[in-house]
Short mmCIF file of C-alpha atoms and ligand atoms in Angstrom, two decimals:
data_model
loop_
_atom_site.label_atom_id
_atom_site.label_comp_id
_atom_site.label_asym_id
_atom_site.label_seq_id
_atom_site.Cartn_x
_atom_site.Cartn_y
_atom_site.Cartn_z
CA MET D 10 105.47 70.33 119.25
CA ASN D 11 107.22 68.17 121.87
CA GLU D 12 110.90 67.20 121.77
CA ALA D 13 110.22 63.73 120.33
CA GLN D 14 108.20 65.22 117.50
CA LYS D 15 110.91 67.81 116.78
CA LEU D 16 113.45 65.03 116.65
CA ALA D 17 111.21 62.98 114.38
CA VAL D 18 110.85 65.89 112.00
CA GLY D 19 114.61 66.49 112.03
CA THR D 20 115.32 62.84 111.27
CA LYS D 21 112.82 62.69 108.47
CA ARG D 22 114.34 65.75 106.88
CA LYS D 23 117.68 64.03 106.55
CA ASN D 24 116.26 60.98 104.75
CA SER D 25 114.44 61.95 101.63
CA THR D 26 111.09 60.24 102.27
CA PRO D 27 108.36 60.37 99.66
CA ARG D 28 105.61 61.77 101.80
CA PRO D 29 105.53 63.82 105.02
CA PRO D 30 103.38 62.67 107.95
CA GLY D 31 99.86 63.97 108.29
CA PRO D 32 96.23 63.31 109.17
CA LYS D 33 94.45 60.75 106.98
CA GLY D 34 90.90 62.02 107.35
CA THR D 35 88.10 59.95 105.83
CA PRO D 36 88.39 57.86 102.64
CA ILE D 37 86.42 60.20 100.36
CA MET D 38 86.59 63.62 101.98
CA GLY D 39 90.12 63.44 103.33
CA VAL D 40 90.50 66.15 106.00
CA MET D 41 87.98 68.53 104.51
CA ARG D 42 85.29 68.13 107.16
CA ASN D 43 87.75 68.57 110.01
CA PHE D 44 89.23 71.62 108.37
CA ASN D 45 85.87 73.24 107.67
CA ARG D 46 84.61 72.54 111.18
CA ASP D 47 87.32 74.66 112.83
CA GLN D 48 89.93 76.09 110.46
CA LEU D 49 92.22 77.79 112.98
CA GLY D 50 92.06 74.92 115.46
CA PHE D 51 92.83 72.42 112.70
CA ILE D 52 95.83 74.48 111.55
CA GLU D 53 97.20 74.57 115.11
CA ARG D 54 96.54 70.92 115.97
CA THR D 55 98.10 69.70 112.75
CA ARG D 56 101.39 71.38 113.56
CA GLU D 57 101.35 70.12 117.13
CA GLU D 58 100.68 66.55 116.03
CA TYR D 59 102.82 66.25 112.88
CA GLY D 60 105.48 68.96 112.88
CA ASP D 61 106.59 71.57 110.38
CA ILE D 62 105.72 69.81 107.12
CA VAL D 63 102.38 68.05 106.98
CA TRP D 64 100.73 66.16 104.15
CA MET D 65 96.96 65.70 103.78
CA ARG D 66 94.21 65.38 101.24
CA PHE D 67 91.18 67.60 100.61
CA LEU D 68 88.84 65.31 98.66
CA TYR D 69 91.18 64.14 95.90
CA VAL D 70 93.52 67.13 96.09
CA PRO D 71 96.90 66.64 97.82
CA ALA D 72 97.96 69.46 100.13
CA LEU D 73 100.96 70.40 102.22
CA PHE D 74 100.89 72.64 105.27
CA LEU D 75 104.24 74.36 105.90
CA TYR D 76 104.92 75.96 109.27
CA HIS D 77 108.62 76.74 109.36
CA PRO D 78 109.94 80.13 108.12
CA ASP D 79 112.61 78.39 106.01
CA GLU D 80 110.01 76.52 104.01
CA VAL D 81 107.81 79.60 103.72
CA GLU D 82 110.78 81.48 102.27
CA TYR D 83 111.52 78.61 99.89
CA VAL D 84 108.00 78.69 98.43
CA LEU D 85 107.41 82.45 98.39
CA VAL D 86 110.89 83.61 97.45
CA THR D 87 113.68 81.13 96.63
CA ASN D 88 111.67 78.84 94.39
CA ALA D 89 108.76 81.21 93.68
CA ARG D 90 108.95 80.42 89.96
CA ASN D 91 107.74 76.91 90.62
CA PHE D 92 104.51 78.05 92.25
CA ILE D 93 101.31 79.66 91.06
CA LYS D 94 98.43 80.83 93.24
CA SER D 95 96.48 77.97 94.77
CA MET D 96 93.33 76.57 93.19
CA SER D 97 91.18 78.39 95.75
CA LEU D 98 92.17 81.70 94.13
CA ARG D 99 91.37 80.32 90.68
CA SER D 100 87.84 79.25 91.67
CA ASN D 101 84.67 80.60 90.08
CA PHE D 102 83.91 82.63 93.18
CA PHE D 103 87.18 84.46 93.02
CA GLN D 104 87.12 84.84 89.27
CA ARG D 105 83.68 86.43 89.43
CA LEU D 106 84.83 88.73 92.21
CA VAL D 107 88.20 90.02 91.07
CA GLY D 108 88.61 88.35 87.67
CA ASN D 109 92.13 88.65 86.40
CA GLY D 110 93.26 91.52 88.60
CA LEU D 111 96.68 91.87 90.19
CA LEU D 112 95.96 89.47 93.03
CA THR D 113 94.90 86.55 90.84
CA SER D 114 96.64 86.98 87.47
CA GLN D 115 99.74 84.95 86.63
CA GLY D 116 102.79 85.01 84.39
CA GLU D 117 103.33 87.77 81.84
CA GLU D 118 99.91 89.30 82.40
CA TRP D 119 100.63 89.70 86.13
CA LYS D 120 104.10 91.17 85.39
CA ARG D 121 102.63 93.82 83.13
CA GLN D 122 99.88 94.75 85.57
CA ARG D 123 102.31 94.93 88.47
CA ARG D 124 104.64 97.18 86.45
CA LEU D 125 101.74 99.45 85.53
CA SER D 126 100.38 99.71 89.07
CA GLN D 127 103.69 100.03 90.90
CA PRO D 128 104.13 103.83 90.48
CA ALA D 129 100.91 104.45 92.44
CA PHE D 130 102.58 102.72 95.41
CA HIS D 131 106.01 104.37 95.27
CA ARG D 132 107.12 105.99 98.49
CA GLU D 133 106.72 109.60 97.31
CA ARG D 134 103.34 108.87 95.86
CA VAL D 135 102.13 107.12 98.99
CA ALA D 136 103.28 110.13 101.04
CA SER D 137 100.78 112.27 99.16
CA TYR D 138 97.93 110.09 100.46
CA ALA D 139 98.60 110.96 104.13
CA GLN D 140 96.31 113.99 104.16
CA VAL D 141 93.39 112.03 102.69
CA MET D 142 93.86 109.35 105.35
CA VAL D 143 93.79 111.87 108.21
CA ASP D 144 90.92 113.92 106.72
CA TYR D 145 88.64 110.94 106.21
CA THR D 146 89.41 109.71 109.73
CA LYS D 147 88.50 113.11 111.14
CA ARG D 148 85.31 113.08 109.10
CA LEU D 149 84.35 109.67 110.49
CA THR D 150 84.96 110.64 114.11
CA ALA D 151 83.37 114.12 113.86
CA LYS D 152 80.04 112.55 114.80
CA TRP D 153 81.31 110.40 117.67
CA ILE D 154 79.80 111.28 121.02
CA GLU D 155 81.11 110.62 124.53
CA GLY D 156 79.48 107.51 126.02
CA GLU D 157 78.01 106.19 122.78
CA ASN D 158 78.25 102.51 121.95
CA ARG D 159 79.76 101.72 118.55
CA ASP D 160 80.88 98.70 116.59
CA VAL D 161 84.35 99.69 115.35
CA HIS D 162 84.53 96.93 112.77
CA PRO D 163 82.03 98.48 110.29
CA ASP D 164 83.38 101.93 111.17
CA MET D 165 86.90 100.91 110.15
CA MET D 166 85.62 99.09 107.03
CA ARG D 167 83.81 102.20 105.86
CA LEU D 168 86.82 104.40 106.59
CA THR D 169 89.40 102.30 104.76
CA LEU D 170 87.12 101.77 101.75
CA GLU D 171 86.64 105.54 101.41
CA ILE D 172 90.39 106.11 101.78
CA VAL D 173 91.53 103.56 99.20
CA VAL D 174 88.97 104.68 96.62
CA GLN D 175 89.83 108.34 97.11
CA CYS D 176 93.61 107.76 97.00
CA LEU D 177 93.73 105.41 94.03
CA PHE D 178 90.72 106.48 91.97
CA SER D 179 90.06 110.06 93.14
CA ALA D 180 86.48 109.02 93.68
CA ASP D 181 84.27 109.64 96.68
CA VAL D 182 82.09 106.63 97.40
CA SER D 183 80.48 108.09 100.52
CA THR D 184 77.03 107.69 99.03
CA ASP D 185 77.69 104.09 97.95
CA VAL D 186 79.98 103.04 100.74
CA ASP D 187 77.40 101.29 102.88
CA GLU D 188 76.05 99.33 99.95
CA VAL D 189 79.51 98.43 98.66
CA GLY D 190 80.70 97.52 102.16
CA ALA D 191 77.66 95.38 102.92
CA THR D 192 77.89 93.71 99.53
CA LEU D 193 81.58 92.90 99.88
CA LYS D 194 80.88 91.45 103.30
CA GLU D 195 78.22 89.16 101.90
CA LEU D 196 80.31 88.30 98.87
CA VAL D 197 83.14 86.74 100.79
CA LYS D 198 80.85 84.57 102.92
CA PRO D 199 81.12 81.58 100.59
CA PHE D 200 84.84 81.55 101.37
CA ALA D 201 84.20 80.80 105.02
CA SER D 202 81.98 77.80 105.52
CA GLN D 203 82.33 74.91 103.12
CA ALA D 204 84.83 76.98 101.22
CA THR D 205 87.02 74.11 100.25
CA LEU D 206 84.26 72.06 98.73
CA GLY D 207 83.28 75.08 96.65
CA TRP D 208 86.85 75.58 95.52
CA ILE D 209 87.47 71.98 94.67
CA LEU D 210 84.26 71.19 92.89
CA ASN D 211 84.24 74.66 91.38
CA ASN D 212 80.53 74.46 91.56
CA ARG D 213 78.54 76.25 88.87
CA LEU D 214 75.12 74.97 89.93
CA PRO D 215 72.48 77.71 90.20
CA THR D 216 71.88 77.17 93.93
CA PRO D 217 70.19 80.03 95.85
CA ALA D 218 73.54 80.88 97.49
CA HIS D 219 75.27 81.12 94.13
CA LEU D 220 72.49 83.18 92.56
CA ARG D 221 72.66 85.55 95.50
CA PHE D 222 76.43 85.79 95.15
CA HIS D 223 76.18 86.70 91.47
CA GLY D 224 73.42 89.24 92.17
CA LEU D 225 75.62 90.96 94.75
CA ALA D 226 78.63 90.94 92.44
CA LYS D 227 76.52 92.76 89.84
CA LYS D 228 75.70 95.47 92.36
CA ILE D 229 79.36 96.27 92.97
CA ASP D 230 80.11 96.09 89.26
CA LYS D 231 77.70 98.98 88.78
CA VAL D 232 79.64 101.22 91.18
CA VAL D 233 82.99 100.18 89.72
CA TYR D 234 81.93 100.75 86.10
CA ARG D 235 80.52 104.12 87.11
CA ILE D 236 83.88 105.19 88.57
CA ILE D 237 85.65 104.01 85.40
CA SER D 238 83.29 105.78 83.01
CA GLU D 239 83.45 109.04 85.02
CA HIS D 240 87.22 108.91 84.71
CA ARG D 241 87.15 108.08 81.02
CA GLY D 242 84.51 110.73 80.38
CA SER D 243 86.42 113.52 82.13
CA GLY D 244 89.49 112.75 79.99
CA GLU D 245 91.60 114.49 82.62
CA ASP D 246 94.75 112.96 84.09
CA ARG D 247 94.12 113.09 87.82
CA GLY D 248 97.51 111.57 88.52
CA ASP D 249 95.92 108.61 90.30
CA LEU D 250 96.20 104.89 89.65
CA LEU D 251 93.07 104.75 87.54
CA SER D 252 94.35 107.55 85.28
CA MET D 253 97.62 105.63 84.86
CA LEU D 254 95.79 102.43 83.99
CA LEU D 255 93.50 104.26 81.57
CA ALA D 256 96.46 105.83 79.82
CA ALA D 257 98.53 102.63 79.66
CA ARG D 258 99.18 101.23 76.19
CA ASP D 259 100.35 97.76 75.17
CA GLU D 260 103.29 97.45 72.79
CA ASP D 261 100.75 97.15 69.97
CA GLY D 262 99.09 100.37 71.13
CA SER D 263 95.97 98.73 72.56
CA GLN D 264 94.49 99.93 75.85
CA MET D 265 93.05 98.08 78.81
CA SER D 266 89.44 97.11 78.23
CA ASP D 267 86.73 98.15 80.68
CA ARG D 268 86.62 94.55 81.83
CA GLN D 269 90.36 94.54 82.66
CA LEU D 270 90.03 97.88 84.41
CA ARG D 271 87.07 96.59 86.35
CA ASP D 272 89.11 93.61 87.56
CA GLU D 273 91.93 95.89 88.75
CA VAL D 274 89.61 98.33 90.49
CA MET D 275 87.66 95.52 92.12
CA THR D 276 90.89 93.86 93.29
CA LEU D 277 91.99 97.05 94.98
CA PHE D 278 88.53 97.58 96.49
CA LEU D 279 88.82 94.18 98.05
CA ALA D 280 92.54 93.76 98.79
CA GLY D 281 93.00 97.38 99.81
CA HIS D 282 90.38 97.92 102.44
CA GLU D 283 89.30 94.94 104.49
CA THR D 284 92.81 93.92 105.54
CA THR D 285 93.63 97.41 106.81
CA ALA D 286 90.22 97.77 108.45
CA LEU D 287 90.72 94.51 110.31
CA THR D 288 94.12 95.57 111.61
CA LEU D 289 92.58 98.79 112.90
CA ALA D 290 89.60 97.01 114.47
CA TRP D 291 91.78 94.36 116.17
CA SER D 292 94.18 97.09 117.34
CA TRP D 293 91.34 98.86 119.15
CA TYR D 294 90.33 95.55 120.67
CA LEU D 295 93.87 94.79 121.87
CA LEU D 296 94.43 98.30 123.19
CA GLY D 297 91.09 98.15 125.02
CA LYS D 298 92.20 94.89 126.65
CA HIS D 299 95.66 96.15 127.61
CA PRO D 300 95.45 99.40 129.61
CA GLU D 301 99.23 99.76 130.05
CA ALA D 302 99.80 99.60 126.31
CA GLU D 303 96.90 101.99 125.79
CA GLN D 304 98.41 104.49 128.22
CA LYS D 305 101.79 104.26 126.53
CA PHE D 306 100.08 104.80 123.16
CA HIS D 307 98.27 107.90 124.41
CA ALA D 308 101.44 109.25 126.02
CA GLU D 309 103.28 108.93 122.70
CA LEU D 310 100.49 110.73 120.84
CA ASP D 311 100.41 113.55 123.38
CA GLU D 312 104.16 113.92 123.24
CA VAL D 313 104.53 113.83 119.47
CA LEU D 314 101.35 115.64 118.42
CA SER D 315 100.36 117.85 121.39
CA GLY D 316 96.78 117.82 120.20
CA ARG D 317 97.25 118.57 116.50
CA ALA D 318 96.39 116.13 113.71
CA PRO D 319 99.21 113.81 112.65
CA THR D 320 101.05 114.26 109.38
CA MET D 321 103.43 112.19 107.32
CA ALA D 322 106.35 113.95 109.04
CA ASP D 323 105.30 112.53 112.42
CA LEU D 324 105.58 108.91 111.33
CA PRO D 325 109.22 108.35 112.34
CA ARG D 326 108.39 109.47 115.88
CA LEU D 327 105.21 107.42 116.27
CA LYS D 328 107.33 104.38 117.11
CA PHE D 329 105.07 102.76 119.67
CA THR D 330 102.04 103.20 117.42
CA GLU D 331 103.95 101.36 114.70
CA GLN D 332 104.84 98.60 117.16
CA ILE D 333 101.15 98.24 118.02
CA ALA D 334 100.32 97.80 114.32
CA LYS D 335 103.07 95.19 113.91
CA GLU D 336 102.09 93.24 116.98
CA CYS D 337 98.44 93.35 116.00
CA MET D 338 99.23 91.89 112.56
CA ARG D 339 101.30 89.18 114.25
CA LEU D 340 98.45 88.04 116.51
CA TYR D 341 95.57 88.76 114.14
CA PRO D 342 97.05 88.58 110.65
CA PRO D 343 94.25 89.80 108.35
CA ALA D 344 95.40 87.32 105.69
CA PHE D 345 95.86 84.32 107.99
CA GLY D 346 97.07 81.92 105.32
CA LEU D 347 98.58 81.88 101.85
CA GLY D 348 98.22 79.22 99.19
CA ARG D 349 100.27 78.13 96.21
CA GLU D 350 100.28 75.23 93.74
CA ALA D 351 103.46 73.49 92.60
CA ILE D 352 103.69 73.56 88.80
CA HIS D 353 106.59 71.05 88.60
CA ASP D 354 107.71 68.32 90.98
CA CYS D 355 110.06 69.75 93.59
CA GLU D 356 111.56 68.99 96.97
CA ILE D 357 110.61 70.74 100.19
CA GLY D 358 112.47 70.03 103.42
CA GLY D 359 113.74 66.72 102.02
CA TYR D 360 110.33 65.54 100.81
CA ARG D 361 109.39 65.08 97.19
CA VAL D 362 106.42 67.27 96.31
CA PRO D 363 104.55 66.28 93.14
CA LYS D 364 103.28 68.96 90.79
CA GLY D 365 99.69 69.95 91.44
CA THR D 366 100.16 69.81 95.23
CA GLN D 367 98.45 72.70 97.02
CA VAL D 368 100.88 74.27 99.46
CA PHE D 369 99.58 76.33 102.37
CA MET D 370 101.48 78.58 104.79
CA PHE D 371 99.81 80.15 107.80
CA GLN D 372 100.71 83.47 109.34
CA TRP D 373 98.24 82.49 112.05
CA ALA D 374 100.47 79.59 113.17
CA THR D 375 104.02 80.67 112.32
CA GLN D 376 103.58 84.13 113.85
CA ARG D 377 102.48 82.52 117.14
CA ASP D 378 105.28 79.96 117.24
CA ALA D 379 107.07 79.81 120.61
CA ARG D 380 110.36 79.02 118.85
CA PHE D 381 110.42 82.57 117.51
CA TYR D 382 108.33 84.58 119.97
CA ASP D 383 108.48 84.68 123.79
CA GLN D 384 105.00 84.42 125.24
CA PRO D 385 103.68 84.03 121.70
CA ASN D 386 100.01 84.58 122.51
CA GLU D 387 100.60 87.75 124.51
CA PHE D 388 100.12 91.24 123.09
CA ARG D 389 103.52 92.84 123.64
CA PRO D 390 104.10 95.68 121.14
CA GLU D 391 107.43 96.56 122.76
CA ARG D 392 108.95 93.27 121.55
CA TRP D 393 109.39 94.92 118.11
CA THR D 394 112.79 96.47 118.76
CA GLU D 395 115.34 96.79 115.95
CA ASP D 396 117.44 94.12 117.60
CA PHE D 397 114.51 91.69 117.79
CA ILE D 398 113.67 92.27 114.12
CA GLU D 399 117.29 91.71 113.13
CA HIS D 400 117.40 88.32 114.85
CA LEU D 401 113.97 87.10 113.79
CA PRO D 402 114.00 84.61 110.88
CA LYS D 403 112.65 86.66 107.97
CA TYR D 404 109.58 84.53 107.31
CA ALA D 405 108.63 84.06 110.95
CA TYR D 406 106.60 87.23 110.26
CA PHE D 407 104.92 87.65 106.91
CA PRO D 408 101.60 89.49 107.23
CA PHE D 409 102.14 90.96 103.76
CA GLY D 410 103.39 87.74 102.15
CA GLY D 411 106.77 87.85 100.42
CA GLY D 412 108.77 87.41 97.23
CA PRO D 413 107.52 88.68 93.87
CA ARG D 414 103.85 88.49 94.95
CA VAL D 415 104.39 90.48 98.14
CA CYS D 416 101.57 92.91 98.94
CA ILE D 417 101.88 95.94 96.70
CA GLY D 418 100.03 98.05 99.27
CA ALA D 419 102.22 97.25 102.32
CA SER D 420 103.63 100.78 102.83
CA PHE D 421 100.25 102.29 102.00
CA ALA D 422 98.67 100.07 104.65
CA MET D 423 101.30 100.70 107.33
CA MET D 424 101.01 104.45 106.88
CA GLU D 425 97.23 104.28 106.90
CA ILE D 426 97.10 102.17 110.05
CA ILE D 427 99.48 104.43 111.98
CA LEU D 428 97.79 107.67 110.86
CA CYS D 429 94.27 106.40 111.55
CA LEU D 430 95.24 105.02 114.97
CA ALA D 431 96.97 108.30 115.84
CA THR D 432 94.14 110.56 114.59
CA ILE D 433 91.53 108.64 116.58
CA GLY D 434 93.71 107.84 119.60
CA GLN D 435 94.64 111.40 120.33
CA LYS D 436 90.97 112.40 120.71
CA PHE D 437 89.29 109.25 121.97
CA ARG D 438 89.68 106.21 124.14
CA LEU D 439 87.77 103.20 122.86
CA GLU D 440 86.61 101.30 125.91
CA ILE D 441 85.78 97.67 125.23
CA ASP D 442 82.13 96.81 125.89
CA ARG D 443 82.64 93.92 128.32
CA ASP D 444 79.12 92.59 127.73
CA HIS D 445 79.86 91.93 124.08
CA PRO D 446 81.83 88.73 123.46
CA VAL D 447 84.42 88.97 120.69
CA SER D 448 85.34 85.90 118.68
CA ILE D 449 87.19 85.20 115.45
CA TYR D 450 85.51 84.32 112.20
CA PRO D 451 88.07 83.09 109.68
CA ALA D 452 86.43 83.92 106.35
CA MET D 453 88.84 84.96 103.62
CA SER D 454 90.42 87.09 106.31
CA LEU D 455 90.41 87.06 110.10
CA ARG D 456 87.25 88.91 111.10
CA PRO D 457 85.64 89.59 114.45
CA LYS D 458 82.55 87.39 114.29
CA ASP D 459 79.97 89.79 115.73
CA GLY D 460 82.03 92.94 115.49
CA ILE D 461 83.91 94.77 118.24
CA LYS D 462 81.68 96.90 120.41
CA VAL D 463 83.23 99.83 122.23
CA VAL D 464 82.13 102.80 124.31
CA ILE D 465 83.51 106.11 123.06
CA ARG D 466 85.33 108.20 125.66
CA ASN D 467 86.67 111.67 124.95
CA ARG D 468 90.28 112.15 125.92
CA GLU D 469 91.76 115.26 127.38
CA VAL D 470 95.05 115.74 125.66
CA LYS D 471 97.72 116.05 128.31
CA ASP D 472 100.60 118.36 127.66
CA TRP D 473 103.53 116.06 128.37
CA ARG D 474 105.88 119.02 128.97
CA SER D 475 103.82 120.28 131.91
CA SER D 476 103.85 116.83 133.50
CA ILE D 477 107.64 116.75 133.21
CA SER D 478 108.13 120.21 134.73
CA LYS D 479 105.81 119.31 137.64
CA ALA D 480 107.67 116.10 138.31
C1 LIG G 27 97.09 95.35 106.69
C2 LIG G 27 96.85 95.47 105.41
C3 LIG G 27 97.19 94.44 104.36
C4 LIG G 27 97.57 93.14 104.51
C5 LIG G 27 97.76 92.34 105.79
C6 LIG G 27 97.78 92.61 103.17
C7 LIG G 27 98.20 91.33 102.89
C8 LIG G 27 98.52 90.87 101.63
C9 LIG G 27 99.11 89.60 101.34
C10 LIG G 27 99.45 88.54 102.39
C11 LIG G 27 99.29 89.51 100.01
C12 LIG G 27 99.96 88.36 99.26
C13 LIG G 27 98.96 87.33 98.79
C14 LIG G 27 99.66 86.11 98.21
O1 LIG G 27 100.89 86.03 98.19
O2 LIG G 27 98.95 85.20 97.76
C15 LIG G 27 98.79 90.74 99.44
C16 LIG G 27 98.78 91.02 98.08
C17 LIG G 27 98.21 92.15 97.56
N1 LIG G 27 97.75 93.25 98.26
FE1 LIG G 27 97.72 93.47 100.25
N2 LIG G 27 97.50 93.60 102.27
C18 LIG G 27 97.15 94.74 102.95
C19 LIG G 27 96.83 95.96 102.41
C20 LIG G 27 96.75 96.24 101.07
C21 LIG G 27 96.41 97.53 100.50
C22 LIG G 27 96.16 98.78 101.31
C23 LIG G 27 96.38 97.36 99.14
C24 LIG G 27 96.10 98.37 98.08
C25 LIG G 27 95.76 99.59 98.27
C26 LIG G 27 96.70 95.98 98.87
C27 LIG G 27 96.75 95.40 97.62
C28 LIG G 27 97.27 94.16 97.34
C29 LIG G 27 97.42 93.63 96.00
C30 LIG G 27 97.01 94.31 94.71
C31 LIG G 27 98.03 92.37 96.13
C32 LIG G 27 98.45 91.44 95.00
C33 LIG G 27 99.89 91.76 94.63
C34 LIG G 27 100.47 90.88 93.54
O3 LIG G 27 100.18 89.68 93.49
O4 LIG G 27 101.26 91.41 92.74
N3 LIG G 27 96.92 95.33 100.05
N4 LIG G 27 98.33 91.56 100.45
#
């Protein structure tokens, strides 16, 4: 945004005008075609052209794009009560996929589910998952061979799906993982192209694409219901999330139905694996592109681990690895945007916002904003010092969202990312295959379009003490 535009935005904020500036689009479609043609580009251009608060229309639906951390905080935290999840999350597609699970439910139902699920994500509980995370990573890499070409995106998807299912449901989906993974991948496709039209019209027509979608959803249901019935059948309390949900009773003594359980399990399948897998895959990509950062990463692993597998106790010392994860989620936020709907009229940044307005906030844009980050498009993990974090506006960085609907799995994910990076990084270097172009595909999350191809290189673990004594 240039100085004149900044000034214009500042002036407008002082006078309470009825509607913020924004692109008009076409009379019927509004901006929908432009948005669908290039989502990330549209998000960026809109901020450059119109400033921090932008009004537009998708078909007949009014929408606001908010880019400034103050406004993000207002919607997610300060005035969270006035917002429900956006209509995209209430669409048929989403309902069929995750039903009324934790991600999509609202009001009292959401509160109850959040309360029930929370213990599975408490710090002490999450600590007990560390071993599973490291063991499954070792199992994945046991078959890796020096010089082989791999696509790390499906590798990381498989790994994180196995981990989340084992940690939260004590189930091993190794035999189903490829089918579940492939099905989930297909399932979210409708959210990429033409997504908005689907959301808005909430199309129920039996088109081939829709029939295919429902067929795939049935396939996953089978796996999910199998996990639930095995748990129920065994009658044993395995101490995992599914056992807790199975045992939970309402005030009137009733239990969660299989359908409710299915929605919760499915939500965690979906919310709990792709996001983490993407952070891992993009981290390997960024490390492969930045040899100095990669060397620093390896040096930290050699120093802290000296060749042994990482444990929970190593986390406080794997500082640079954590900075890599943070910086990766800044540049490639797996959830690149969040949506809400205003349930009552309200005011945002001096503008009146009528109820029913869809409000969108984009990690993709705010986390690359030069007002908050030096060299915002550069991968610089070392920027994440305590001092930098202290001075950063809180919602200039929100990969896990914020407020009451903040990601329940944030600590789980951070631990998983650091442990998986460390377990793989201490044994291997993932060299980027330069012949394979990498581009972004913004579906529901920020995916690498044709994967991330790497060449596996074995690492010799250097003993950092010997290098110091020689020096
Ligand atoms: C890098 C990894 C992850 C990222 C970037 C991420 C991001 C997010 C974001 C942005 C939200 C808020 C959505 C909104 O406000 O509309 C969210 C919610 C949620 N996430 Fe995550 N997530 C990650 C990992 C996980 C994991 C590992 C789990 C579970 C094992 C999980 C489960 C959930 C659930 C259940 C919600 C809904 C919470 C609620 O509304 O009460 N996520 N996540």
